[in-house]
Coordinates of C-alpha atoms and ligand atoms in Angstrom, one line a residue:
M9 CA -29.1 -29.0 36.2
G10 CA -25.3 -29.0 37.2
S11 CA -25.3 -29.3 40.9
H12 CA -22.4 -26.8 41.7
I13 CA -23.9 -24.1 39.6
P14 CA -25.4 -21.1 41.3
E15 CA -29.2 -21.9 41.2
I16 CA -31.7 -20.0 39.1
S17 CA -34.6 -19.5 41.5
C18 CA -38.2 -19.7 40.5
L19 CA -37.5 -22.4 38.0
E20 CA -41.2 -23.5 37.8
K21 CA -42.3 -20.0 37.1
L22 CA -39.6 -19.8 34.4
L23 CA -40.8 -23.0 32.9
Q24 CA -44.3 -21.8 32.8
E25 CA -43.3 -18.7 31.0
I26 CA -41.2 -20.7 28.4
R27 CA -44.2 -22.9 27.9
K28 CA -46.7 -20.2 27.6
N29 CA -44.8 -17.6 25.2
S30 CA -43.8 -18.1 21.8
T31 CA -41.3 -15.4 22.1
M32 CA -39.5 -14.1 25.2
I33 CA -36.5 -12.1 26.4
L34 CA -34.4 -13.6 29.2
I35 CA -32.1 -11.2 31.2
G36 CA -29.8 -12.6 33.8
E37 CA -26.5 -11.6 35.3
T38 CA -23.4 -12.9 33.7
G39 CA -22.5 -16.4 35.0
C40 CA -26.1 -17.1 36.3
G41 CA -26.6 -20.1 33.9
K42 CA -28.4 -18.8 30.9
T43 CA -26.4 -20.5 28.2
T44 CA -25.6 -23.7 29.8
Q45 CA -28.8 -24.2 32.1
I46 CA -31.7 -22.9 30.2
P47 CA -31.4 -25.2 27.1
Q48 CA -30.9 -28.2 29.4
L49 CA -34.0 -27.3 31.2
I50 CA -36.0 -27.1 28.1
H51 CA -34.6 -30.4 26.9
E52 CA -35.3 -32.0 30.4
Q53 CA -39.0 -31.1 30.0
R54 CA -39.0 -32.2 26.4
L55 CA -40.4 -28.9 25.3
E56 CA -38.6 -29.2 22.0
G57 CA -41.0 -32.1 21.1
K58 CA -39.7 -33.8 17.9
G59 CA -37.7 -30.9 16.9
C60 CA -34.2 -29.6 18.1
I61 CA -33.1 -26.7 20.3
A62 CA -30.7 -24.3 18.5
V63 CA -28.6 -22.0 20.7
T64 CA -26.6 -19.4 18.8
Q65 CA -23.3 -17.8 20.0
P66 CA -21.5 -14.9 18.2
R67 CA -18.2 -16.8 18.5
R68 CA -17.0 -20.2 17.7
V69 CA -14.8 -20.7 20.7
A70 CA -17.9 -20.1 22.9
A71 CA -20.0 -22.5 20.9
I72 CA -17.5 -25.2 21.2
T73 CA -16.6 -24.9 24.8
I74 CA -20.1 -24.4 26.0
A75 CA -21.3 -27.5 24.1
I76 CA -18.5 -29.6 25.6
R77 CA -19.3 -28.3 29.1
V78 CA -23.1 -29.1 28.6
A79 CA -22.4 -32.5 27.2
A80 CA -20.2 -33.2 30.3
E81 CA -23.0 -31.9 32.7
M82 CA -25.5 -34.3 30.9
N83 CA -23.0 -37.2 31.1
T84 CA -23.2 -37.7 27.4
E85 CA -20.6 -37.6 24.6
I86 CA -20.3 -34.5 22.6
G87 CA -21.9 -35.0 19.2
N88 CA -24.6 -37.1 20.7
I89 CA -27.6 -35.5 22.4
V90 CA -25.5 -32.3 22.6
G91 CA -23.5 -31.1 19.7
Y92 CA -22.0 -28.1 18.1
S93 CA -21.7 -26.7 14.6
V94 CA -19.1 -23.9 13.6
R95 CA -17.6 -23.2 10.2
F96 CA -15.7 -26.2 8.9
E97 CA -16.7 -28.3 11.9
D98 CA -20.0 -30.1 12.5
V99 CA -19.9 -32.3 15.6
T100 CA -23.7 -33.3 15.7
S101 CA -25.5 -36.5 14.8
P102 CA -29.1 -37.5 13.9
R103 CA -29.5 -37.9 17.8
T104 CA -28.6 -34.3 18.5
K105 CA -31.3 -32.3 20.3
L106 CA -29.4 -29.5 21.7
K107 CA -27.2 -27.9 19.3
Y108 CA -24.8 -24.8 20.0
L109 CA -23.8 -23.1 16.8
T110 CA -22.5 -19.7 15.7
D111 CA -25.0 -17.3 14.4
G112 CA -23.2 -17.5 10.9
M113 CA -23.9 -21.2 10.9
L114 CA -27.7 -20.8 11.6
L115 CA -27.9 -18.1 9.0
R116 CA -26.4 -20.4 6.5
E117 CA -28.9 -23.2 7.5
A118 CA -31.7 -20.4 7.0
I119 CA -30.7 -19.9 3.3
V120 CA -31.6 -23.6 2.6
D121 CA -34.7 -23.6 5.0
P122 CA -35.8 -20.1 5.9
L123 CA -38.5 -21.6 8.1
L124 CA -35.8 -23.4 10.2
K125 CA -38.2 -26.6 10.2
K126 CA -35.7 -28.6 12.0
Y127 CA -35.9 -26.5 15.1
S128 CA -38.8 -26.1 17.6
V129 CA -36.8 -23.7 19.8
V130 CA -34.2 -21.2 18.8
I131 CA -32.3 -19.4 21.5
L132 CA -30.3 -16.3 20.4
D133 CA -27.8 -15.8 22.9
E134 CA -25.5 -12.8 23.6
A135 CA -28.1 -10.7 21.8
H136 CA -26.3 -7.5 23.0
E137 CA -23.5 -8.2 20.7
R138 CA -25.5 -7.3 17.7
T139 CA -23.4 -9.0 15.2
V140 CA -24.8 -8.8 11.5
S141 CA -25.7 -12.5 11.7
T142 CA -27.6 -12.3 14.9
D143 CA -29.4 -9.1 13.7
I144 CA -30.5 -10.9 10.4
L145 CA -31.5 -14.0 12.5
F146 CA -33.8 -11.9 14.6
G147 CA -35.7 -11.1 11.3
I148 CA -35.5 -14.7 10.1
V149 CA -37.0 -16.2 13.2
K150 CA -39.8 -13.5 13.4
L151 CA -40.7 -14.2 9.8
A152 CA -40.4 -18.0 10.3
Q153 CA -42.7 -18.0 13.3
K154 CA -45.4 -16.2 11.4
E155 CA -45.1 -18.4 8.4
R156 CA -45.1 -21.5 10.3
I157 CA -48.5 -20.6 11.9
D158 CA -49.8 -19.5 8.5
K159 CA -48.7 -23.0 7.0
N160 CA -50.0 -24.9 10.1
L161 CA -46.5 -26.1 10.8
N162 CA -45.3 -26.8 14.3
P163 CA -44.7 -23.5 16.1
L164 CA -41.3 -22.0 16.6
K165 CA -40.4 -20.8 20.1
V166 CA -37.8 -18.0 20.3
I167 CA -35.8 -16.9 23.3
V168 CA -33.5 -14.0 23.2
M169 CA -31.0 -13.8 25.9
S170 CA -28.3 -11.5 27.3
A171 CA -27.0 -10.1 30.5
T172 CA -26.5 -6.6 29.2
M173 CA -29.0 -5.9 26.4
D174 CA -31.0 -2.9 25.7
V175 CA -34.3 -4.3 26.8
D176 CA -36.7 -1.6 25.4
T177 CA -35.3 -1.8 21.8
F178 CA -35.7 -5.6 21.7
R179 CA -39.1 -5.6 23.3
N180 CA -40.3 -3.2 20.8
Y181 CA -39.0 -5.2 18.0
F182 CA -40.5 -8.5 19.2
D183 CA -44.0 -7.0 19.4
N184 CA -43.8 -6.4 23.2
C185 CA -42.9 -9.8 24.1
P186 CA -42.5 -10.6 27.9
V187 CA -39.1 -9.9 29.5
I188 CA -38.1 -12.4 32.3
Y189 CA -35.4 -11.5 34.7
L190 CA -33.5 -14.4 36.1
E191 CA -32.8 -14.1 39.7
G192 CA -30.0 -16.6 40.0
R193 CA -26.5 -15.0 40.2
A194 CA -23.0 -16.0 39.9
Y195 CA -20.4 -15.3 42.6
P196 CA -19.7 -11.6 43.4
V197 CA -17.2 -9.6 41.3
T198 CA -15.7 -6.5 42.9
I199 CA -15.0 -3.7 40.3
Y200 CA -12.0 -1.5 40.8
H201 CA -11.4 1.5 38.5
S202 CA -8.1 3.2 37.9
K203 CA -7.7 6.5 39.8
I204 CA -6.0 8.3 37.1
K205 CA -6.2 8.1 33.3
Q206 CA -3.7 5.6 31.9
E207 CA -1.7 6.8 28.9
D208 CA -0.4 3.4 28.0
Y209 CA -2.8 0.6 28.6
Q210 CA -0.3 -2.2 27.8
Y211 CA 2.1 -1.0 30.4
A212 CA -0.7 -0.5 32.8
A213 CA -1.8 -4.0 32.3
V214 CA 1.6 -5.5 32.8
C215 CA 2.1 -3.4 36.0
T216 CA -1.3 -4.3 37.4
L217 CA -0.7 -7.9 36.6
F218 CA 2.6 -8.1 38.5
E219 CA 1.3 -6.1 41.4
L220 CA -1.5 -8.7 41.8
H221 CA 0.8 -11.6 41.1
R222 CA 3.0 -10.6 44.1
T223 CA 0.1 -11.0 46.5
M224 CA -2.5 -13.4 45.0
P225 CA -2.2 -17.1 45.9
A226 CA -1.2 -19.5 43.2
N227 CA -4.1 -21.0 41.0
N228 CA -5.9 -17.7 41.2
D229 CA -5.8 -17.2 37.3
F230 CA -5.9 -13.9 35.5
L231 CA -7.5 -12.8 32.3
V232 CA -6.3 -9.7 30.5
F233 CA -8.3 -8.1 27.6
L234 CA -6.2 -6.8 24.8
T235 CA -7.0 -5.8 21.2
G236 CA -5.2 -8.2 18.8
Q237 CA -2.7 -10.9 18.0
E238 CA 0.4 -8.6 17.8
E239 CA -0.4 -6.8 21.0
I240 CA -1.0 -10.2 22.7
E241 CA 2.4 -11.4 21.6
A242 CA 4.1 -8.1 22.7
V243 CA 2.6 -8.2 26.2
M244 CA 3.2 -12.0 26.4
Y245 CA 6.9 -11.4 25.6
N246 CA 7.2 -8.7 28.2
I247 CA 5.3 -10.8 30.9
K248 CA 7.7 -13.7 30.4
Q249 CA 10.7 -11.6 30.6
I250 CA 9.6 -9.9 33.8
A251 CA 8.4 -13.1 35.3
K252 CA 12.0 -14.5 35.4
E253 CA 12.8 -12.0 38.2
A254 CA 9.3 -11.3 39.7
P255 CA 8.2 -12.8 43.0
G256 CA 5.1 -15.0 42.9
P257 CA 4.2 -18.5 41.7
P258 CA 5.4 -19.7 38.2
L259 CA 3.4 -18.3 35.4
I260 CA 1.8 -20.0 32.4
V261 CA 0.9 -17.4 29.8
C262 CA -1.8 -18.4 27.2
P263 CA -2.8 -16.3 24.2
L264 CA -6.4 -16.5 22.9
Y265 CA -7.4 -14.7 19.7
A266 CA -9.5 -15.7 16.7
G267 CA -6.6 -16.5 14.4
L268 CA -5.0 -19.0 16.8
P269 CA -5.5 -22.6 15.8
A270 CA -8.5 -24.2 17.6
A271 CA -6.3 -26.7 19.4
K272 CA -4.2 -23.9 20.9
Q273 CA -7.2 -21.8 21.9
L274 CA -8.5 -24.9 23.9
Q275 CA -5.3 -25.0 25.7
V276 CA -6.7 -22.1 27.8
W277 CA -9.2 -24.5 29.2
K278 CA -6.6 -27.0 30.6
P279 CA -6.5 -26.9 34.3
T280 CA -3.5 -25.0 35.7
P281 CA -1.2 -27.3 37.6
P282 CA -1.2 -26.9 41.3
G283 CA 1.1 -24.1 42.6
M284 CA 1.2 -22.2 39.4
R285 CA -0.9 -19.3 37.9
K286 CA -2.3 -19.1 34.4
V287 CA -2.5 -15.7 32.7
V288 CA -4.8 -15.6 29.7
L289 CA -4.1 -12.8 27.2
A290 CA -7.3 -12.6 25.1
T291 CA -9.0 -10.4 22.6
N292 CA -12.8 -9.8 23.0
I293 CA -13.3 -13.4 21.9
A294 CA -13.3 -14.2 25.6
E295 CA -15.6 -11.4 26.4
A296 CA -18.9 -12.9 26.6
S297 CA -20.3 -16.4 27.2
V298 CA -17.2 -18.4 28.1
T299 CA -16.3 -19.7 31.3
I300 CA -12.6 -20.2 32.0
P301 CA -12.6 -21.9 35.3
Q302 CA -10.3 -20.5 38.0
I303 CA -10.3 -17.0 36.5
K304 CA -10.3 -14.8 39.6
C305 CA -9.0 -11.5 38.3
V306 CA -9.9 -9.8 35.1
I307 CA -7.7 -6.9 33.9
D308 CA -9.8 -4.9 31.5
T309 CA -7.7 -2.4 29.3
G310 CA -11.1 -1.0 28.2
V311 CA -10.2 -0.9 24.5
V312 CA -11.4 -2.9 21.5
K313 CA -10.3 -3.1 17.9
E314 CA -13.3 -2.4 15.7
R315 CA -13.8 -2.6 11.9
T316 CA -15.7 0.2 10.2
W317 CA -16.5 0.7 6.6
C318 CA -16.8 3.9 4.5
T319 CA -19.5 3.4 1.9
A320 CA -18.3 6.2 -0.3
T321 CA -14.7 5.1 -0.6
G322 CA -15.2 1.3 0.2
A323 CA -12.4 1.7 2.7
E324 CA -12.4 -0.6 5.7
R325 CA -10.8 0.8 8.8
L326 CA -9.5 -0.9 11.9
R327 CA -9.6 1.3 14.8
V328 CA -8.7 0.7 18.4
G329 CA -11.2 2.6 20.6
A330 CA -12.9 2.6 24.0
C331 CA -15.2 -0.4 24.4
A332 CA -18.9 0.1 25.5
Q333 CA -20.2 -0.2 29.0
A334 CA -21.9 -3.6 28.0
A335 CA -18.6 -5.0 26.9
A336 CA -16.9 -3.9 30.2
W337 CA -19.7 -5.6 32.2
Q338 CA -19.4 -8.8 30.1
R339 CA -15.5 -8.7 30.7
A340 CA -16.0 -8.4 34.4
G341 CA -18.4 -11.2 34.3
R342 CA -15.6 -13.6 33.2
A343 CA -14.4 -13.5 36.8
G344 CA -16.5 -14.8 39.7
R345 CA -17.7 -17.9 37.8
T346 CA -16.4 -20.6 40.0
A347 CA -15.7 -18.3 43.1
A348 CA -15.8 -14.7 44.1
G349 CA -13.5 -12.6 41.8
A350 CA -12.5 -9.1 40.9
A351 CA -12.2 -6.9 37.8
Y352 CA -9.5 -4.2 37.6
R353 CA -10.5 -1.6 34.9
L354 CA -7.6 0.4 33.7
F355 CA -9.8 3.4 33.1
T356 CA -11.4 5.8 35.5
A357 CA -14.9 5.5 36.9
S358 CA -15.9 8.8 35.2
D359 CA -14.5 7.4 31.9
F360 CA -16.6 4.4 32.3
R361 CA -19.8 6.5 32.9
A362 CA -19.1 8.6 29.7
R363 CA -19.1 5.6 27.6
P364 CA -22.1 4.5 25.4
S365 CA -24.1 1.7 27.0
H366 CA -23.9 -0.5 23.9
A367 CA -21.6 -0.5 20.8
T368 CA -22.9 0.4 17.4
P369 CA -24.5 -2.6 15.8
E370 CA -22.2 -4.2 13.3
I371 CA -25.0 -4.0 10.5
V372 CA -24.7 -0.2 10.6
R373 CA -20.9 -0.1 10.1
C374 CA -20.0 -3.1 7.8
P375 CA -20.1 -4.0 4.2
L376 CA -23.5 -5.5 3.5
A377 CA -23.0 -7.3 0.2
P378 CA -22.4 -10.7 1.7
T379 CA -25.5 -10.4 4.0
I380 CA -27.8 -9.1 1.3
L381 CA -26.8 -11.9 -0.9
L382 CA -27.6 -14.4 1.8
L383 CA -31.0 -12.7 2.3
I384 CA -31.9 -12.9 -1.4
A385 CA -30.7 -16.4 -1.5
A386 CA -33.0 -17.1 1.4
G387 CA -36.0 -15.7 -0.7
M388 CA -36.3 -12.4 1.3
E389 CA -36.7 -9.1 0.1
P390 CA -33.9 -6.9 1.4
S391 CA -35.9 -3.7 1.4
N392 CA -38.8 -5.2 3.4
F393 CA -36.7 -7.3 5.7
P394 CA -37.5 -6.4 9.4
L395 CA -34.3 -5.2 11.0
I396 CA -33.9 -3.6 14.5
D397 CA -31.5 -1.0 13.1
S398 CA -31.6 -0.2 9.4
P399 CA -28.1 0.2 7.8
P400 CA -27.7 3.5 5.9
S401 CA -29.6 3.4 2.6
D402 CA -26.4 4.4 0.6
S403 CA -24.7 1.3 2.2
I404 CA -27.6 -0.9 0.9
N405 CA -27.6 0.7 -2.5
A406 CA -23.8 0.3 -2.8
S407 CA -24.1 -3.3 -1.9
L408 CA -26.8 -3.9 -4.5
T409 CA -24.7 -2.2 -7.1
L410 CA -21.8 -4.3 -6.3
L411 CA -23.9 -7.6 -6.5
K412 CA -25.3 -6.6 -9.9
E413 CA -21.8 -5.8 -11.2
L414 CA -20.5 -9.1 -9.8
G415 CA -23.4 -10.8 -11.8
A416 CA -25.1 -12.2 -8.7
I417 CA -28.4 -10.3 -9.3
D418 CA -30.3 -9.2 -12.6
S419 CA -30.8 -5.6 -11.5
E420 CA -30.6 -3.4 -8.4
T421 CA -34.4 -2.7 -8.6
N422 CA -36.0 -5.9 -9.6
I423 CA -33.9 -8.1 -7.4
K424 CA -33.6 -11.7 -8.6
L425 CA -30.6 -14.1 -8.1
T426 CA -28.8 -15.2 -11.3
A427 CA -27.6 -18.7 -11.7
L428 CA -24.1 -17.4 -10.8
G429 CA -25.6 -15.6 -7.8
K430 CA -27.0 -18.8 -6.6
K431 CA -23.7 -20.5 -6.7
M432 CA -22.0 -17.4 -5.1
A433 CA -24.3 -17.6 -2.2
S434 CA -23.5 -21.2 -1.5
F435 CA -19.9 -20.4 -0.6
P436 CA -19.3 -19.4 3.1
I437 CA -17.1 -16.5 1.9
D438 CA -17.4 -12.9 0.7
P439 CA -19.1 -12.8 -2.8
K440 CA -16.1 -11.0 -4.2
Y441 CA -14.0 -14.1 -3.5
S442 CA -16.7 -16.6 -4.6
K443 CA -16.8 -14.7 -7.9
V444 CA -13.0 -15.2 -8.2
L445 CA -13.4 -18.9 -7.6
L446 CA -16.2 -19.4 -9.9
S447 CA -14.2 -17.5 -12.6
A448 CA -11.1 -19.5 -12.0
P449 CA -11.7 -22.4 -14.3
E450 CA -12.1 -20.0 -17.2
F451 CA -8.5 -18.7 -16.4
N452 CA -7.2 -22.2 -16.0
C453 CA -6.0 -21.5 -12.4
L454 CA -8.5 -23.0 -10.1
D455 CA -5.9 -24.7 -7.9
E456 CA -4.0 -21.5 -7.3
A457 CA -7.2 -19.4 -7.0
L458 CA -8.5 -21.8 -4.1
S459 CA -5.3 -21.6 -2.2
L460 CA -5.2 -17.8 -2.5
V461 CA -8.7 -17.2 -1.7
A462 CA -8.4 -19.5 1.3
M463 CA -5.5 -17.5 2.6
L464 CA -7.3 -14.2 1.8
S465 CA -10.4 -15.4 3.8
S466 CA -8.5 -16.1 6.9
E467 CA -6.3 -14.2 9.3
N468 CA -3.2 -12.6 8.1
I469 CA -0.6 -15.3 7.8
F470 CA 2.4 -13.0 8.3
H471 CA 3.1 -12.5 11.9
T472 CA 5.7 -10.0 12.9
P473 CA 6.3 -10.3 16.8
M474 CA 7.9 -7.1 18.0
H475 CA 11.0 -8.7 19.5
K476 CA 11.7 -10.8 16.3
R477 CA 10.9 -8.1 13.8
E478 CA 14.2 -8.3 11.9
E479 CA 14.0 -12.2 11.6
A480 CA 10.3 -12.1 10.6
L481 CA 11.1 -9.6 7.8
R482 CA 14.1 -11.6 6.6
I483 CA 12.0 -14.8 6.3
K484 CA 9.3 -13.0 4.6
Q485 CA 11.7 -11.8 2.1
K486 CA 12.3 -15.4 0.8
F487 CA 8.8 -15.5 -0.5
I488 CA 8.3 -12.0 -2.0
S489 CA 7.2 -12.1 -5.6
P490 CA 8.0 -9.1 -7.9
L491 CA 4.3 -9.6 -9.0
G492 CA 3.1 -8.5 -5.7
D493 CA 1.4 -9.4 -2.4
H494 CA -1.2 -11.9 -3.7
I495 CA 1.6 -14.1 -5.4
T496 CA 3.8 -13.7 -2.4
L497 CA 0.9 -15.3 -0.5
L498 CA 0.8 -18.1 -3.0
N499 CA 4.5 -18.6 -2.7
V500 CA 4.1 -19.1 1.0
F501 CA 1.3 -21.6 0.5
K502 CA 3.5 -23.5 -2.1
A503 CA 6.5 -23.5 0.4
F504 CA 4.1 -24.8 3.0
S505 CA 2.8 -27.6 0.7
K506 CA 6.4 -28.4 -0.1
A507 CA 7.2 -28.9 3.6
V508 CA 4.2 -31.1 4.0
L509 CA 5.4 -33.2 1.0
K510 CA 8.8 -33.4 2.6
K511 CA 7.2 -34.8 5.7
L512 CA 5.3 -37.4 3.6
L513 CA 8.5 -38.5 2.1
K514 CA 10.1 -38.8 5.5
C515 CA 7.0 -40.7 6.6
L516 CA 7.5 -43.2 3.6
V517 CA 11.2 -43.7 4.7
S518 CA 10.0 -44.7 8.2
G519 CA 8.3 -47.8 6.6
L520 CA 10.1 -48.4 3.3
F521 CA 13.6 -47.9 4.6
T522 CA 14.7 -51.2 3.2
N523 CA 14.0 -49.7 -0.3
C524 CA 16.6 -47.0 -0.2
A525 CA 19.4 -46.8 -2.8
W526 CA 22.4 -44.6 -3.0
V527 CA 23.9 -43.0 -6.2
R528 CA 27.2 -44.6 -7.2
G529 CA 30.5 -42.6 -7.1
A530 CA 30.4 -39.5 -9.3
G531 CA 31.1 -39.8 -13.0
Q532 CA 30.6 -43.5 -13.6
G533 CA 27.2 -44.0 -15.4
A534 CA 25.0 -41.2 -14.1
G535 CA 21.7 -42.4 -12.6
R536 CA 23.3 -45.8 -11.4
Y537 CA 22.4 -46.8 -7.9
V538 CA 23.1 -49.4 -5.3
T539 CA 20.5 -50.6 -3.0
A540 CA 20.8 -51.3 0.7
A541 CA 21.0 -55.1 -0.1
G542 CA 23.9 -54.4 -2.6
A543 CA 22.1 -54.7 -5.8
A544 CA 23.0 -52.3 -8.7
A545 CA 20.1 -50.7 -10.5
S546 CA 19.3 -47.7 -12.7
L547 CA 16.4 -45.2 -12.5
H548 CA 13.6 -46.5 -14.7
P549 CA 13.4 -44.4 -17.9
G550 CA 9.7 -43.7 -17.4
G551 CA 10.3 -42.2 -13.9
A552 CA 10.1 -38.5 -13.0
L553 CA 13.7 -38.3 -11.7
H554 CA 15.4 -40.2 -14.7
S555 CA 16.8 -37.1 -16.3
T556 CA 17.4 -35.1 -13.2
R557 CA 21.1 -33.9 -13.2
P558 CA 23.0 -34.4 -11.0
P559 CA 21.0 -37.4 -9.9
P560 CA 19.8 -37.3 -6.3
P561 CA 22.4 -38.8 -3.9
A562 CA 19.7 -41.0 -2.3
V563 CA 16.3 -42.4 -3.4
L564 CA 13.4 -44.4 -2.0
Y565 CA 11.9 -46.9 -4.5
S566 CA 8.7 -48.9 -4.4
E567 CA 9.9 -51.8 -6.7
L568 CA 13.1 -53.2 -8.1
L569 CA 12.3 -54.6 -11.4
H570 CA 14.6 -56.9 -13.3
T571 CA 14.2 -56.9 -17.2
R572 CA 17.3 -56.8 -19.3
R573 CA 18.7 -54.6 -16.7
A574 CA 17.7 -53.9 -13.1
Y575 CA 15.5 -50.8 -12.6
L576 CA 14.2 -48.8 -9.6
V577 CA 10.5 -48.1 -10.2
T578 CA 8.4 -45.3 -8.6
V579 CA 11.3 -43.3 -7.1
S580 CA 11.6 -40.3 -4.9
A581 CA 14.5 -38.3 -3.9
I582 CA 15.3 -38.4 -0.2
Q583 CA 18.0 -37.0 2.1
P584 CA 20.5 -39.6 3.0
Q585 CA 20.5 -38.3 6.7
W586 CA 16.8 -39.1 7.0
L587 CA 17.7 -42.8 7.4
H588 CA 20.0 -42.1 10.3
Q589 CA 17.3 -39.9 12.0
L590 CA 14.5 -42.4 11.5
V591 CA 16.1 -45.9 11.6
P592 CA 19.6 -45.4 13.1
D593 CA 20.3 -49.2 13.7
Y594 CA 19.4 -50.1 10.1
A595 CA 21.4 -47.1 8.7
R596 CA 24.5 -48.2 10.6
R597 CA 24.0 -51.7 9.3
C598 CA 23.7 -50.5 5.7
R599 CA 26.7 -48.3 5.9
A600 CA 28.8 -51.2 7.2
N601 CA 27.5 -53.4 4.3
R602 CA 28.2 -50.8 1.6
Ligands
LIG49 N1 -16.5 -24.9 31.5 C1 -17.0 -24.7 32.8 N2 -16.2 -25.1 33.9 C2 -16.7 -24.8 35.1 N3 -17.8 -24.2 35.4 C3 -18.6 -23.8 34.4 C4 -18.2 -24.0 33.0 N4 -19.1 -23.5 32.2 C5 -20.1 -22.9 33.0 N5 -19.7 -23.2 34.3 C6 -20.5 -22.7 35.4 O1 -21.8 -22.4 35.1 C7 -22.1 -21.1 35.3 C8 -23.1 -20.7 34.3 O2 -22.5 -20.6 33.0 P1 -23.4 -20.0 31.8 O3 -22.4 -19.8 30.7 O4 -24.6 -20.8 31.6 O5 -23.8 -18.5 32.3 P2 -24.5 -17.4 31.5 O6 -25.6 -16.9 32.4 O7 -24.8 -17.7 30.1 O8 -23.2 -16.3 31.5 P3 -22.9 -15.2 30.4 O9 -23.9 -14.0 30.4 O10 -21.6 -14.7 30.9 O11 -22.8 -15.8 29.1 C9 -20.9 -20.4 35.4 O12 -20.9 -19.2 36.3 C10 -20.0 -21.4 36.0 O13 -20.2 -21.5 37.5

């Protein structure tokens, strides 16, 4: 166990319970050490035997940062005994015994092996979040436990963890399994509520931040919860403007949202230099599980952006609304992890009390076709599958009809995966998009479909910061296609690829600069070039640029071939100034020689 970590008392008793029970619920305050310590404890005692320990997290940033932390605590390299697996990134090896992974990844593994035979312990963390994937995993592990006993396979131990879960509901679901309350605690977090209702939470967040900034010593960092990228950008801009005049230590402002590239997300975990203050502006991806050291103050706007779906119209709605009490506790729990801290809630205490204790589970408000397809692929019967909360039956029926119409299943009543459905289930994307990809060869457009579906499956690529609205719209205009937004997206991707190709050519120049040639004066023998060494040569007639008019002013060639005439072979157009930028001395020498 990490020595500086608040100690979980009664470890022996806890171990006994873990040994004794095949399923248990673990409740412990935020920061008490559930996520980082319990899996280590199990591994130290080798309770996993020949199998592995899986620890699921609803969010990839949590899975990655916690695995890195645990590897460091165990003095091992990440990817060795401790690893992580998130979509598009698997940092594990055959030696990995402790694997942190997103719930979505474990669900994907369950399609191939519904008994999860590789694992002897599965820890489902942050159970209160009730993501669709975690909800389905509850059912998968329950069924796997039973079937492994029936088939005389090694037993599967299941531990469900959270700081803020609805214990009765879970206990009922898991056949009255024992509930263990961990007594360890993190540092105290003082909670402050706003005295009056705040009309503008962004404004209130910025005011609170600067009020605290004035008085709090440097290196006491702040974490502000907001609802999305654009809001974060707007608040970041305002903070940076105000910080120019405001008293207090210099500020480093770091955004943290799902669409941010992973490397930029991890910047948040870089230690703040002495004498400065870090302000992290995050969506709810930083709400549970993560520890950002040095966060002393959490500013909670009390809102969240939630996606809901209407079965009748198929319309998805993004709505900003009040977060549940559990979310507010989790947010407060991000302070007080490495020292005492405080949470400033920008809503009143009575507002807090009026809120539901937990958010509506995702499975009740989201399109289900992707999940149902996964269940069928894992050999489960959607109508009998054990769920804590069943989605509305019209939502299930609508999804089955959609899967039938996509050609993934034979019929809505006698549900069997078709050959196409099997392929569709193997893509980690919405079945509507996997159908597009699988149809693309027929329409002879696979390359384009791949690029487009990749873009449609990720975050919005168009970013319109409030203070640069005009500029953003002007730039977007360049890519607009009269055929509509899909082709506009593709235009952006093509321009991006072109930009990468340009970089590749520049990179070639950095090594092959002695193989440059310049077109001779206009008019005389189009396509005639002179090399850096002064040789005259033409573009080879078999080359791609041979008939380009006017010929490129400068080229890079791979070979100077002498047959009856001198030819430049394997040639690309370059910009003459690249040479000056990349190899200035050589460029000057060439110019003098020419
Ligand atoms: N990256 C880190 N840097 C510094 N300390 C850390 C880090 N990660 C964890 N800790 C320490 O370990 C403690 C336990 O963290 P852990 O994530 O295991 O708690 P938890 O009980 O799972 O919390 P939560 O319910 O919020 O997920 C933290 O309170 C903190 O003191």
